[in-house]
Amino acid sequence: MNILILSAGTRDKVVQYFKRELGDRGRIIATDCSNLAPAVYDADAFYLVPRITAPGYLDVILDICRKEKITGVFSLIDPELSMLAKEKEKFLAVGTVPIISDYELVETCFDKYRMFEMLRKMQIPTGKCYMDKEDFYRAEERGEISYPVFVKPVRGSASIHINKVSSRKEIEVLFDLYDDLMIQEYMDGQEYGADVYIDMISGKCTDIFVKKKIKMRAGETDKSVSYKDEALFAMIQKFVEECGFRGMIDIDIFEINGTYYLSEVNPRFGGGYPHAYACGVNMPAAVIRNLAGEENEVTIGAYSENICMMKYNEIAIRDMNGIEIVP
């Protein structure tokens, strides 16, 4: 069994976990568009590939799948997930299983307003959203929502171009500067993150790990503490199974006055997944079992509370003499 990790970047831990869990049963192959991506050197083999927007990128990845006899493939960055889901049949045709949810569901995750509408239809609490700023102004005048609010791109990641605003004037400036913006209710409460695995064979939610976020940096969890609540587990399990997610996903949640509000869903490993793995929530092993044709047992909440994660900086040193550096 060989597994391909696309756009490995700086996600060294994920590469290390898969290599550890796979052991001598196969190889971990990594790709990136830069040979200064430290995570690729933790893999058994590394391919330097074009940027995902380059013509022929998909063909390059499919060629790697054929050459390396790849069993399963997944990506660690948002822009590549839609491609994996959309071209699923092409990967299956070369014997490779994309570890990703269905295309329409992936697209819904990346469209914040579509996600808002889906959650509202499912009667799952979520923050109010407005695509039309005039609709927001009327709602604010009626007292249905108040400042501050977030103005953010309808599609986007890593907290890019997200602004907390407190006046109509600020909204007007941002809407003049950028296209495809939406206004979202400011969720003033405790933020949580959930690392979730949905079995690719049975469709059952088998793992949920929840962490209380203590500190954020560049849109990712920097410090967190493990947390358990059966009511939250039940809400997440119902949501992911009814939607039909598959594989690993990352969910942002807020708690306000005792009510959990589901905010955003990322259909990939979240940046804080190492916390879950360190607490025994082993999603790489779950992926490997699924790729071997085995269903996973349901072990939701099988971890201890009050285990803290603290990220810190590390460096990688590599001799690149005689090698062209691709930043």
C-alpha positions as a Markdown table, in Angstrom:
| # | Residue | x | y | z |
|---|---|---|---|---|
| 1 | Met | 0.0 | 0.0 | 0.0 |
| 2 | Asn | 1.4 | 3.4 | -1.0 |
| 3 | Ile | -0.1 | 6.7 | 0.0 |
| 4 | Leu | 0.4 | 10.1 | -1.7 |
| 5 | Ile | 0.3 | 13.3 | 0.3 |
| 6 | Leu | -0.2 | 16.3 | -1.9 |
| 7 | Ser | 1.1 | 19.8 | -1.1 |
| 8 | Ala | 2.8 | 18.6 | 2.1 |
| 9 | Gly | 4.3 | 22.0 | 2.8 |
| 10 | Thr | 5.1 | 22.4 | 6.5 |
| 11 | Arg | 2.8 | 19.7 | 7.7 |
| 12 | Asp | 5.7 | 17.4 | 8.8 |
| 13 | Lys | 3.7 | 15.7 | 11.6 |
| 14 | Val | 1.0 | 14.4 | 9.3 |
| 15 | Val | 3.7 | 12.9 | 7.0 |
| 16 | Gln | 5.4 | 11.4 | 10.0 |
| 17 | Tyr | 2.2 | 9.9 | 11.4 |
| 18 | Phe | 1.3 | 8.2 | 8.2 |
| 19 | Lys | 4.8 | 6.8 | 7.8 |
| 20 | Arg | 4.7 | 5.5 | 11.3 |
| 21 | Glu | 1.3 | 3.9 | 11.0 |
| 22 | Leu | 2.0 | 2.3 | 7.6 |
| 23 | Gly | 5.4 | 0.9 | 8.7 |
| 24 | Asp | 6.8 | -1.7 | 6.3 |
| 25 | Arg | 3.5 | -2.3 | 4.6 |
| 26 | Gly | 4.2 | 0.4 | 2.0 |
| 27 | Arg | 5.6 | 3.8 | 1.2 |
| 28 | Ile | 4.6 | 7.4 | 1.8 |
| 29 | Ile | 5.1 | 9.7 | -1.2 |
| 30 | Ala | 4.9 | 13.5 | -0.9 |
| 31 | Thr | 4.6 | 16.4 | -3.4 |
| 32 | Asp | 5.1 | 20.1 | -3.3 |
| 33 | Cys | 5.8 | 22.9 | -5.7 |
| 34 | Ser | 8.8 | 23.9 | -3.7 |
| 35 | Asn | 11.8 | 21.9 | -2.6 |
| 36 | Leu | 12.0 | 24.1 | 0.5 |
| 37 | Ala | 8.9 | 22.4 | 1.9 |
| 38 | Pro | 10.3 | 20.7 | 5.0 |
| 39 | Ala | 7.5 | 18.0 | 5.3 |
| 40 | Val | 8.5 | 16.3 | 2.0 |
| 41 | Tyr | 11.8 | 15.2 | 3.4 |
| 42 | Asp | 10.0 | 13.1 | 6.0 |
| 43 | Ala | 8.4 | 11.0 | 3.2 |
| 44 | Asp | 9.9 | 7.9 | 1.6 |
| 45 | Ala | 10.0 | 9.8 | -1.8 |
| 46 | Phe | 9.4 | 13.4 | -2.9 |
| 47 | Tyr | 8.2 | 14.8 | -6.2 |
| 48 | Leu | 8.7 | 18.4 | -7.1 |
| 49 | Val | 5.5 | 19.4 | -9.1 |
| 50 | Pro | 4.1 | 22.5 | -10.8 |
| 51 | Arg | 1.7 | 24.8 | -9.0 |
| 52 | Ile | -1.8 | 23.5 | -8.9 |
| 53 | Thr | -2.9 | 26.3 | -11.2 |
| 54 | Ala | -0.5 | 25.2 | -13.9 |
| 55 | Pro | -1.8 | 23.5 | -17.1 |
| 56 | Gly | -1.4 | 19.8 | -16.9 |
| 57 | Tyr | -1.0 | 19.7 | -13.1 |
| 58 | Leu | -3.6 | 16.9 | -12.8 |
| 59 | Asp | -1.8 | 14.8 | -15.4 |
| 60 | Val | 1.4 | 15.1 | -13.4 |
| 61 | Ile | -0.3 | 13.8 | -10.3 |
| 62 | Leu | -2.0 | 11.0 | -12.1 |
| 63 | Asp | 1.4 | 10.0 | -13.6 |
| 64 | Ile | 2.8 | 9.8 | -10.1 |
| 65 | Cys | -0.1 | 7.7 | -9.0 |
| 66 | Arg | 0.6 | 5.2 | -11.8 |
| 67 | Lys | 4.4 | 5.2 | -11.4 |
| 68 | Glu | 4.2 | 4.7 | -7.6 |
| 69 | Lys | 1.2 | 2.4 | -7.6 |
| 70 | Ile | -0.6 | 4.8 | -5.2 |
| 71 | Thr | -3.4 | 3.2 | -3.2 |
| 72 | Gly | -4.8 | 6.4 | -1.7 |
| 73 | Val | -4.2 | 10.2 | -2.1 |
| 74 | Phe | -5.2 | 13.3 | -0.1 |
| 75 | Ser | -4.1 | 17.0 | 0.0 |
| 76 | Leu | -3.3 | 19.2 | 2.9 |
| 77 | Ile | -4.4 | 22.5 | 1.2 |
| 78 | Asp | -7.8 | 23.9 | 0.4 |
| 79 | Pro | -7.4 | 24.8 | -3.3 |
| 80 | Glu | -6.5 | 21.2 | -4.2 |
| 81 | Leu | -9.4 | 19.5 | -2.5 |
| 82 | Ser | -12.0 | 20.5 | -5.2 |
| 83 | Met | -9.8 | 19.1 | -7.9 |
| 84 | Leu | -9.4 | 15.8 | -6.0 |
| 85 | Ala | -13.1 | 15.5 | -5.5 |
| 86 | Lys | -14.1 | 16.6 | -9.0 |
| 87 | Glu | -11.6 | 14.2 | -10.7 |
| 88 | Lys | -12.3 | 11.2 | -8.5 |
| 89 | Glu | -13.1 | 8.9 | -11.4 |
| 90 | Lys | -9.8 | 9.6 | -13.1 |
| 91 | Phe | -7.9 | 8.7 | -9.9 |
| 92 | Leu | -10.0 | 5.5 | -9.5 |
| 93 | Ala | -9.2 | 4.6 | -13.1 |
| 94 | Val | -5.5 | 4.4 | -12.2 |
| 95 | Gly | -6.2 | 2.4 | -9.0 |
| 96 | Thr | -6.0 | 5.4 | -6.6 |
| 97 | Val | -8.7 | 6.3 | -4.0 |
| 98 | Pro | -9.1 | 10.0 | -3.3 |
| 99 | Ile | -9.6 | 10.5 | 0.4 |
| 100 | Ile | -12.1 | 13.3 | 0.1 |
| 101 | Ser | -15.8 | 13.9 | 0.4 |
| 102 | Asp | -18.0 | 14.3 | -2.7 |
| 103 | Tyr | -17.4 | 17.3 | -4.9 |
| 104 | Glu | -20.6 | 19.2 | -4.2 |
| 105 | Leu | -20.1 | 18.8 | -0.5 |
| 106 | Val | -16.5 | 20.0 | -0.8 |
| 107 | Glu | -17.7 | 23.1 | -2.7 |
| 108 | Thr | -20.3 | 23.8 | -0.1 |
| 109 | Cys | -17.6 | 23.8 | 2.6 |
| 110 | Phe | -15.6 | 26.4 | 0.6 |
| 111 | Asp | -18.6 | 28.6 | 0.0 |
| 112 | Lys | -19.4 | 30.1 | 3.5 |
| 113 | Tyr | -22.9 | 31.3 | 2.5 |
| 114 | Arg | -23.8 | 27.9 | 1.0 |
| 115 | Met | -22.7 | 26.3 | 4.2 |
| 116 | Phe | -24.8 | 28.8 | 6.2 |
| 117 | Glu | -27.8 | 27.9 | 4.2 |
| 118 | Met | -27.3 | 24.2 | 4.6 |
| 119 | Leu | -26.8 | 24.5 | 8.3 |
| 120 | Arg | -30.0 | 26.6 | 8.6 |
| 121 | Lys | -31.9 | 24.1 | 6.6 |
| 122 | Met | -30.7 | 21.3 | 8.9 |
| 123 | Gln | -31.7 | 23.4 | 11.9 |
| 124 | Ile | -28.2 | 23.4 | 13.3 |
| 125 | Pro | -27.3 | 26.7 | 15.1 |
| 126 | Thr | -24.9 | 28.9 | 13.2 |
| 127 | Gly | -24.1 | 32.6 | 12.9 |
| 128 | Lys | -26.2 | 34.8 | 10.8 |
| 129 | Cys | -24.8 | 35.7 | 7.3 |
| 130 | Tyr | -25.7 | 38.3 | 4.7 |
| 131 | Met | -24.6 | 38.4 | 1.1 |
| 132 | Asp | -26.3 | 41.8 | 0.4 |
| 133 | Lys | -25.1 | 44.6 | 2.7 |
| 134 | Glu | -28.4 | 46.3 | 2.3 |
| 135 | Asp | -30.1 | 43.2 | 3.8 |
| 136 | Phe | -27.7 | 43.4 | 6.7 |
| 137 | Tyr | -28.4 | 47.1 | 7.2 |
| 138 | Arg | -32.1 | 46.4 | 7.4 |
| 139 | Ala | -31.6 | 43.6 | 9.9 |
| 140 | Glu | -29.4 | 45.8 | 12.0 |
| 141 | Glu | -32.0 | 48.5 | 12.1 |
| 142 | Arg | -34.6 | 45.9 | 13.2 |
| 143 | Gly | -32.3 | 44.8 | 16.0 |
| 144 | Glu | -31.8 | 41.3 | 14.6 |
| 145 | Ile | -28.0 | 41.7 | 14.6 |
| 146 | Ser | -25.6 | 44.3 | 16.0 |
| 147 | Tyr | -22.0 | 45.5 | 15.5 |
| 148 | Pro | -19.3 | 44.3 | 15.5 |
| 149 | Val | -19.5 | 41.9 | 12.6 |
| 150 | Phe | -17.1 | 40.1 | 10.3 |
| 151 | Val | -16.7 | 41.0 | 6.7 |
| 152 | Lys | -15.0 | 38.2 | 4.8 |
| 153 | Pro | -14.7 | 36.6 | 1.4 |
| 154 | Val | -17.5 | 34.1 | 0.6 |
| 155 | Arg | -14.7 | 31.7 | -0.5 |
| 156 | Gly | -11.3 | 31.8 | 1.3 |
| 157 | Ser | -9.1 | 30.2 | 3.9 |
| 158 | Ala | -6.3 | 31.0 | 6.4 |
| 159 | Ser | -8.2 | 34.1 | 7.7 |
| 160 | Ile | -7.2 | 36.1 | 4.6 |
| 161 | His | -9.1 | 39.4 | 4.1 |
| 162 | Ile | -11.2 | 38.8 | 7.2 |
| 163 | Asn | -12.1 | 42.0 | 8.9 |
| 164 | Lys | -13.9 | 42.8 | 12.2 |
| 165 | Val | -15.8 | 46.0 | 11.6 |
| 166 | Ser | -18.0 | 48.2 | 13.8 |
| 167 | Ser | -19.6 | 50.6 | 11.4 |
| 168 | Arg | -21.5 | 51.0 | 8.1 |
| 169 | Lys | -18.6 | 53.2 | 6.8 |
| 170 | Glu | -16.1 | 50.3 | 7.2 |
| 171 | Ile | -18.4 | 47.9 | 5.4 |
| 172 | Glu | -18.8 | 50.3 | 2.5 |
| 173 | Val | -15.0 | 50.7 | 2.2 |
| 174 | Leu | -14.4 | 46.9 | 2.2 |
| 175 | Phe | -17.2 | 46.2 | -0.3 |
| 176 | Asp | -15.7 | 48.9 | -2.6 |
| 177 | Leu | -12.3 | 47.3 | -2.3 |
| 178 | Tyr | -13.1 | 43.6 | -2.7 |
| 179 | Asp | -15.6 | 41.5 | -4.6 |
| 180 | Asp | -17.6 | 38.5 | -3.4 |
| 181 | Leu | -17.8 | 39.5 | 0.3 |
| 182 | Met | -20.3 | 38.6 | 2.9 |
| 183 | Ile | -21.2 | 39.8 | 6.4 |
| 184 | Gln | -21.2 | 37.3 | 9.2 |
| 185 | Glu | -22.4 | 37.6 | 12.8 |
| 186 | Tyr | -19.5 | 38.1 | 15.2 |
| 187 | Met | -19.5 | 35.0 | 17.4 |
| 188 | Asp | -18.5 | 36.3 | 20.8 |
| 189 | Gly | -18.0 | 33.1 | 22.7 |
| 190 | Gln | -15.6 | 30.2 | 23.4 |
| 191 | Glu | -14.2 | 28.7 | 20.2 |
| 192 | Tyr | -13.7 | 24.9 | 19.8 |
| 193 | Gly | -12.2 | 22.8 | 17.0 |
| 194 | Ala | -13.3 | 19.3 | 16.1 |
| 195 | Asp | -11.1 | 16.7 | 14.3 |
| 196 | Val | -13.6 | 14.2 | 12.8 |
| 197 | Tyr | -13.2 | 11.0 | 10.8 |
| 198 | Ile | -16.1 | 9.5 | 8.8 |
| 199 | Asp | -15.5 | 5.9 | 7.6 |
| 200 | Met | -15.1 | 5.8 | 3.8 |
| 201 | Ile | -16.8 | 2.4 | 3.7 |
| 202 | Ser | -19.7 | 2.5 | 6.2 |
| 203 | Gly | -20.3 | 6.3 | 6.2 |
| 204 | Lys | -20.4 | 6.2 | 10.0 |
| 205 | Cys | -18.7 | 8.8 | 12.1 |
| 206 | Thr | -16.0 | 6.8 | 13.9 |
| 207 | Asp | -13.8 | 9.5 | 15.6 |
| 208 | Ile | -14.4 | 12.9 | 17.1 |
| 209 | Phe | -11.8 | 14.9 | 19.0 |
| 210 | Val | -12.7 | 18.3 | 20.4 |
| 211 | Lys | -10.2 | 20.9 | 21.6 |
| 212 | Lys | -11.0 | 24.1 | 23.3 |
| 213 | Lys | -9.0 | 26.8 | 21.5 |
| 214 | Ile | -6.8 | 29.0 | 23.8 |
| 215 | Lys | -4.8 | 30.9 | 21.2 |
| 216 | Met | -4.9 | 31.3 | 17.4 |
| 217 | Arg | -2.2 | 32.3 | 15.0 |
| 218 | Ala | -2.7 | 32.9 | 11.2 |
| 219 | Gly | -6.1 | 31.1 | 11.3 |
| 220 | Glu | -4.7 | 28.0 | 13.0 |
| 221 | Thr | -4.9 | 26.7 | 16.5 |
| 222 | Asp | -1.7 | 27.6 | 18.4 |
| 223 | Lys | -2.6 | 26.4 | 21.9 |
| 224 | Ser | -5.5 | 24.2 | 22.9 |
| 225 | Val | -6.8 | 21.8 | 25.5 |
| 226 | Ser | -8.8 | 18.6 | 25.0 |
| 227 | Tyr | -12.5 | 18.8 | 25.8 |
| 228 | Lys | -15.4 | 16.4 | 25.9 |
| 229 | Asp | -19.2 | 16.9 | 25.8 |
| 230 | Glu | -21.6 | 14.2 | 24.7 |
| 231 | Ala | -24.2 | 16.7 | 23.5 |
| 232 | Leu | -21.6 | 18.2 | 21.2 |
| 233 | Phe | -20.4 | 14.8 | 20.0 |
| 234 | Ala | -24.1 | 13.9 | 19.1 |
| 235 | Met | -24.5 | 17.2 | 17.2 |
| 236 | Ile | -21.4 | 16.6 | 15.2 |
| 237 | Gln | -22.1 | 13.0 | 14.5 |
| 238 | Lys | -25.6 | 13.7 | 13.2 |
| 239 | Phe | -24.4 | 16.6 | 11.0 |
| 240 | Val | -21.5 | 14.7 | 9.3 |
| 241 | Glu | -23.5 | 11.5 | 8.7 |
| 242 | Glu | -26.5 | 13.3 | 7.3 |
| 243 | Cys | -24.4 | 15.4 | 5.0 |
| 244 | Gly | -22.4 | 12.3 | 3.8 |
| 245 | Phe | -18.9 | 13.4 | 4.6 |
| 246 | Arg | -16.1 | 10.9 | 4.1 |
| 247 | Gly | -12.5 | 10.8 | 5.5 |
| 248 | Met | -11.1 | 13.4 | 7.8 |
| 249 | Ile | -12.6 | 16.8 | 8.3 |
| 250 | Asp | -12.0 | 19.8 | 10.6 |
| 251 | Ile | -14.9 | 21.8 | 12.1 |
| 252 | Asp | -15.0 | 25.2 | 13.9 |
| 253 | Ile | -17.5 | 25.6 | 16.6 |
| 254 | Phe | -18.5 | 28.4 | 19.0 |
| 255 | Glu | -20.3 | 28.1 | 22.4 |
| 256 | Ile | -22.4 | 31.0 | 23.4 |
| 257 | Asn | -24.7 | 30.9 | 26.5 |
| 258 | Gly | -24.6 | 27.1 | 26.5 |
| 259 | Thr | -25.5 | 26.7 | 22.8 |
| 260 | Tyr | -23.1 | 25.3 | 20.3 |
| 261 | Tyr | -22.9 | 27.1 | 16.9 |
| 262 | Leu | -21.3 | 25.3 | 14.0 |
| 263 | Ser | -19.2 | 27.8 | 12.1 |
| 264 | Glu | -17.0 | 26.4 | 9.3 |
| 265 | Val | -16.0 | 23.0 | 7.9 |
| 266 | Asn | -12.7 | 22.1 | 6.2 |
| 267 | Pro | -12.8 | 18.8 | 4.4 |
| 268 | Arg | -9.2 | 17.9 | 5.3 |
| 269 | Phe | -6.8 | 17.5 | 8.2 |
| 270 | Gly | -6.9 | 20.6 | 10.3 |
| 271 | Gly | -3.7 | 22.4 | 11.4 |
| 272 | Gly | -4.4 | 21.3 | 15.0 |
| 273 | Tyr | -4.7 | 17.6 | 14.2 |
| 274 | Pro | -1.4 | 16.7 | 16.0 |
| 275 | His | -3.2 | 17.4 | 19.3 |
| 276 | Ala | -5.8 | 14.7 | 18.4 |
| 277 | Tyr | -3.1 | 12.2 | 17.4 |
| 278 | Ala | -1.1 | 12.8 | 20.6 |
| 279 | Cys | -4.3 | 12.0 | 22.5 |
| 280 | Gly | -4.8 | 8.7 | 20.7 |
| 281 | Val | -7.3 | 9.7 | 18.0 |
| 282 | Asn | -5.5 | 7.9 | 15.2 |
| 283 | Met | -6.9 | 9.0 | 11.8 |
| 284 | Pro | -3.9 | 7.8 | 9.7 |
| 285 | Ala | -4.6 | 4.3 | 11.0 |
| 286 | Ala | -8.3 | 4.7 | 10.1 |
| 287 | Val | -7.4 | 5.8 | 6.6 |
| 288 | Ile | -5.0 | 2.8 | 6.2 |
| 289 | Arg | -7.7 | 0.4 | 7.4 |
| 290 | Asn | -10.2 | 1.8 | 5.0 |
| 291 | Leu | -7.8 | 1.6 | 2.1 |
| 292 | Ala | -7.3 | -2.1 | 3.0 |
| 293 | Gly | -11.0 | -2.6 | 2.7 |
| 294 | Glu | -11.7 | -2.7 | 6.5 |
| 295 | Glu | -14.3 | -0.7 | 8.3 |
| 296 | Asn | -13.4 | 1.2 | 11.4 |
| 297 | Glu | -15.0 | 0.8 | 14.8 |
| 298 | Val | -16.8 | 3.8 | 16.4 |
| 299 | Thr | -14.6 | 5.2 | 19.1 |
| 300 | Ile | -16.0 | 8.7 | 19.5 |
| 301 | Gly | -14.6 | 10.5 | 22.5 |
| 302 | Ala | -12.0 | 7.9 | 23.3 |
| 303 | Tyr | -9.4 | 10.3 | 24.8 |
| 304 | Ser | -8.7 | 12.2 | 28.0 |
| 305 | Glu | -9.7 | 15.7 | 28.8 |
| 306 | Asn | -7.4 | 18.6 | 29.8 |
| 307 | Ile | -4.5 | 17.5 | 27.7 |
| 308 | Cys | -2.8 | 20.7 | 26.3 |
| 309 | Met | -1.2 | 21.3 | 23.0 |
| 310 | Met | 1.4 | 24.1 | 22.6 |
| 311 | Lys | 2.9 | 24.7 | 19.2 |
| 312 | Tyr | 6.4 | 26.0 | 18.9 |
| 313 | Asn | 8.8 | 26.9 | 16.2 |
| 314 | Glu | 11.3 | 24.4 | 14.7 |
| 315 | Ile | 13.7 | 24.5 | 11.8 |
| 316 | Ala | 14.9 | 22.1 | 9.1 |
| 317 | Ile | 18.4 | 22.3 | 7.7 |
| 318 | Arg | 19.3 | 20.6 | 4.4 |
| 319 | Asp | 22.3 | 20.7 | 2.1 |
| 320 | Met | 21.1 | 21.9 | -1.3 |
| 321 | Asn | 24.5 | 22.1 | -3.0 |
| 322 | Gly | 24.1 | 21.2 | -6.7 |
| 323 | Ile | 20.3 | 21.4 | -6.5 |
| 324 | Glu | 18.3 | 24.3 | -7.9 |
| 325 | Ile | 16.3 | 25.9 | -5.1 |
| 326 | Val | 12.6 | 26.3 | -5.9 |
| 327 | Pro | 11.0 | 28.6 | -3.4 |
